[in-house]
Short mmCIF file of C-alpha atoms in Angstrom, two decimals:
data_model
loop_
_atom_site.label_atom_id
_atom_site.label_comp_id
_atom_site.label_asym_id
_atom_site.label_seq_id
_atom_site.Cartn_x
_atom_site.Cartn_y
_atom_site.Cartn_z
CA MET R 1 -55.79 189.23 -117.74
CA PRO R 2 -54.70 186.14 -118.76
CA GLU R 3 -56.37 184.97 -122.24
CA ASN R 4 -58.14 181.74 -120.72
CA ASP R 5 -60.84 183.72 -118.68
CA GLN R 6 -62.92 183.11 -121.68
CA ALA R 7 -63.27 179.55 -120.55
CA VAL R 8 -64.74 180.33 -117.29
CA GLN R 9 -67.78 182.16 -118.96
CA GLN R 10 -70.95 179.87 -119.08
CA PRO R 11 -70.97 177.04 -121.47
CA THR R 12 -72.43 177.80 -124.80
CA GLY R 13 -74.90 175.31 -126.36
CA PRO R 14 -77.72 173.00 -125.51
CA GLN R 15 -77.62 172.64 -121.53
CA PHE R 16 -79.80 169.59 -119.78
CA SER R 17 -79.65 168.49 -116.74
CA ILE R 18 -81.60 166.52 -113.84
CA GLN R 19 -82.03 168.56 -110.63
CA ARG R 20 -84.86 166.17 -109.23
CA ILE R 21 -86.93 162.71 -109.82
CA TYR R 22 -89.60 162.46 -106.99
CA VAL R 23 -92.76 160.76 -106.56
CA LYS R 24 -95.79 163.65 -106.66
CA ASP R 25 -98.60 161.46 -106.01
CA ALA R 26 -99.47 157.69 -105.56
CA SER R 27 -102.66 155.77 -105.19
CA LEU R 28 -103.87 153.03 -105.06
CA GLU R 29 -107.75 151.01 -105.16
CA THR R 30 -108.76 147.75 -104.19
CA PRO R 31 -112.69 147.85 -104.49
CA ASN R 32 -113.66 144.42 -105.01
CA SER R 33 -110.76 143.00 -102.45
CA PRO R 34 -110.94 140.54 -100.51
CA GLN R 35 -113.40 138.62 -102.81
CA ILE R 36 -111.14 139.58 -106.00
CA PHE R 37 -108.84 137.18 -104.83
CA THR R 38 -110.92 134.30 -105.18
CA LYS R 39 -111.03 134.35 -108.95
CA LYS R 40 -109.23 133.10 -111.50
CA TRP R 41 -106.54 135.90 -112.31
CA GLN R 42 -107.23 137.03 -116.16
CA PRO R 43 -106.58 140.61 -116.07
CA GLU R 44 -107.85 143.36 -118.50
CA ILE R 45 -105.43 145.58 -118.27
CA ASN R 46 -106.25 149.60 -119.43
CA LEU R 47 -103.21 152.29 -118.78
CA GLU R 48 -104.16 156.13 -119.51
CA MET R 49 -100.74 158.31 -119.49
CA ASN R 50 -100.64 162.16 -118.93
CA THR R 51 -97.69 164.66 -119.05
CA ARG R 52 -97.62 168.28 -117.90
CA THR R 53 -95.14 170.84 -117.61
CA THR R 54 -94.59 173.67 -115.33
CA PRO R 55 -92.27 176.58 -116.03
CA LEU R 56 -90.34 177.28 -112.54
CA SER R 57 -87.92 179.60 -114.24
CA PRO R 58 -86.67 180.46 -117.85
CA GLU R 59 -84.49 177.07 -117.19
CA HIS R 60 -86.00 175.03 -115.05
CA PHE R 61 -89.21 173.30 -115.45
CA GLU R 62 -91.09 170.47 -113.67
CA VAL R 63 -92.32 167.72 -115.91
CA VAL R 64 -94.82 165.41 -113.88
CA LEU R 65 -95.96 161.96 -115.93
CA THR R 66 -98.96 160.65 -114.77
CA LEU R 67 -99.65 156.78 -115.28
CA THR R 68 -103.52 155.66 -114.26
CA VAL R 69 -103.80 151.65 -114.44
CA THR R 70 -106.84 150.03 -114.05
CA VAL R 71 -107.23 145.93 -113.83
CA LYS R 72 -110.58 144.36 -114.10
CA ASN R 73 -111.02 140.76 -113.53
CA GLU R 74 -114.12 139.20 -115.11
CA GLU R 75 -115.92 142.57 -115.11
CA ASP R 76 -114.60 143.63 -111.43
CA THR R 77 -112.14 145.91 -111.03
CA ALA R 78 -109.06 144.11 -109.37
CA PHE R 79 -107.28 147.45 -108.71
CA LEU R 80 -106.90 151.43 -109.67
CA VAL R 81 -103.40 152.55 -109.21
CA GLU R 82 -102.28 156.16 -110.24
CA VAL R 83 -98.99 157.52 -110.10
CA GLN R 84 -97.61 161.44 -110.78
CA GLN R 85 -94.31 161.15 -111.18
CA GLY R 86 -92.13 164.61 -110.94
CA GLY R 87 -89.43 165.13 -112.11
CA ILE R 88 -87.14 169.01 -111.96
CA PHE R 89 -84.99 169.67 -115.32
CA GLN R 90 -82.59 172.38 -116.01
CA VAL R 91 -82.72 173.18 -119.95
CA ALA R 92 -81.21 175.62 -121.56
CA GLY R 93 -79.36 176.50 -124.69
CA MET R 94 -82.17 175.19 -126.76
CA ASN R 95 -84.27 176.32 -129.51
CA GLU R 96 -88.38 176.67 -128.43
CA GLN R 97 -88.60 173.19 -131.09
CA GLU R 98 -85.65 171.61 -129.10
CA VAL R 99 -87.18 172.87 -125.44
CA GLY R 100 -90.84 171.53 -126.52
CA HIS R 101 -88.97 167.79 -127.72
CA THR R 102 -86.95 167.91 -124.57
CA LEU R 103 -89.55 168.19 -122.28
CA GLY R 104 -92.86 166.68 -124.21
CA ALA R 105 -90.57 163.47 -125.10
CA PHE R 106 -87.20 163.18 -123.50
CA CYS R 107 -88.20 164.22 -119.90
CA PRO R 108 -90.98 161.58 -119.40
CA ASN R 109 -89.32 159.00 -120.93
CA LEU R 110 -86.45 159.43 -118.36
CA LEU R 111 -89.61 159.55 -116.11
CA PHE R 112 -91.36 156.44 -116.93
CA PRO R 113 -89.16 153.63 -115.44
CA TYR R 114 -89.55 155.38 -111.73
CA ALA R 115 -93.51 155.61 -112.09
CA ARG R 116 -93.24 151.93 -113.60
CA GLU R 117 -91.30 150.60 -110.95
CA THR R 118 -93.70 152.83 -108.21
CA ILE R 119 -96.94 151.09 -109.47
CA ASP R 120 -95.21 147.44 -109.17
CA SER R 121 -94.42 148.20 -105.65
CA LEU R 122 -97.72 149.37 -104.95
CA VAL R 123 -99.58 146.35 -107.09
CA THR R 124 -97.34 143.75 -105.27
CA LYS R 125 -98.07 145.19 -102.12
CA ALA R 126 -101.74 145.08 -102.52
CA SER R 127 -101.40 141.12 -102.80
CA PHE R 128 -101.56 141.25 -106.69
CA PRO R 129 -99.12 140.06 -109.08
CA ALA R 130 -96.15 141.85 -110.35
CA LEU R 131 -97.36 144.81 -113.21
CA MET R 132 -94.30 145.43 -115.53
CA LEU R 133 -95.75 148.08 -117.64
CA SER R 134 -94.20 147.96 -121.10
CA PRO R 135 -91.75 150.30 -122.39
CA VAL R 136 -93.24 153.29 -124.26
CA ASN R 137 -92.19 155.21 -127.23
CA PHE R 138 -92.72 159.01 -125.53
CA ASP R 139 -90.98 160.29 -128.89
CA ALA R 140 -93.88 158.86 -131.36
CA LEU R 141 -96.31 159.92 -128.89
CA TYR R 142 -94.68 163.41 -129.05
CA ALA R 143 -94.65 163.77 -132.71
CA GLN R 144 -98.72 162.54 -132.88
CA GLN R 145 -99.36 164.98 -130.63
CA LEU R 146 -97.39 168.00 -132.57
CA GLN R 147 -99.31 166.16 -135.76
CA GLN R 148 -102.66 166.56 -133.86
CA LYS R 149 -102.19 170.24 -133.22
CA ALA R 150 -101.13 171.43 -136.71
CA THR R 151 -104.04 169.56 -138.40
CA PRO R 152 -106.74 172.24 -138.62
CA PRO R 153 -110.35 170.35 -136.98
CA ALA R 154 -112.64 169.33 -139.88
CA GLU R 155 -114.87 172.05 -141.03
CA GLN R 156 -118.88 171.03 -139.87
CA HIS R 157 -121.51 171.47 -142.38
#
């Protein structure tokens, strides 16, 4: 056998690849239209985010980033839009901490621009001004989640 047959073996070290990115769910509600269009536009924007990871195999994971945006104008809800942006990722050759960071911060960071574009598209199709959400620091959010899990709840007396 030639000596270079070992080069054909599986690669070692960390492996990451995007298998698929897709919209899992999207909804838009404009409960106060058309009256909302007659008011001066001074929006109050509230953004809620959530991520969910589902193992599909030992090396494949679905990560779903859910963004819910509620916009009020003069106390009336102008619109509520929710997008679940999904992705299937291959993650291998990493320790548990690296896998956790990849799925909890890196993957949501990859999904966010897709979800943001879907939200902007839905909002403009509903005849509202464009809504380009600011970037999110998923690394900081993930670190905060880890810290909250590591801190025991305060004892109640």
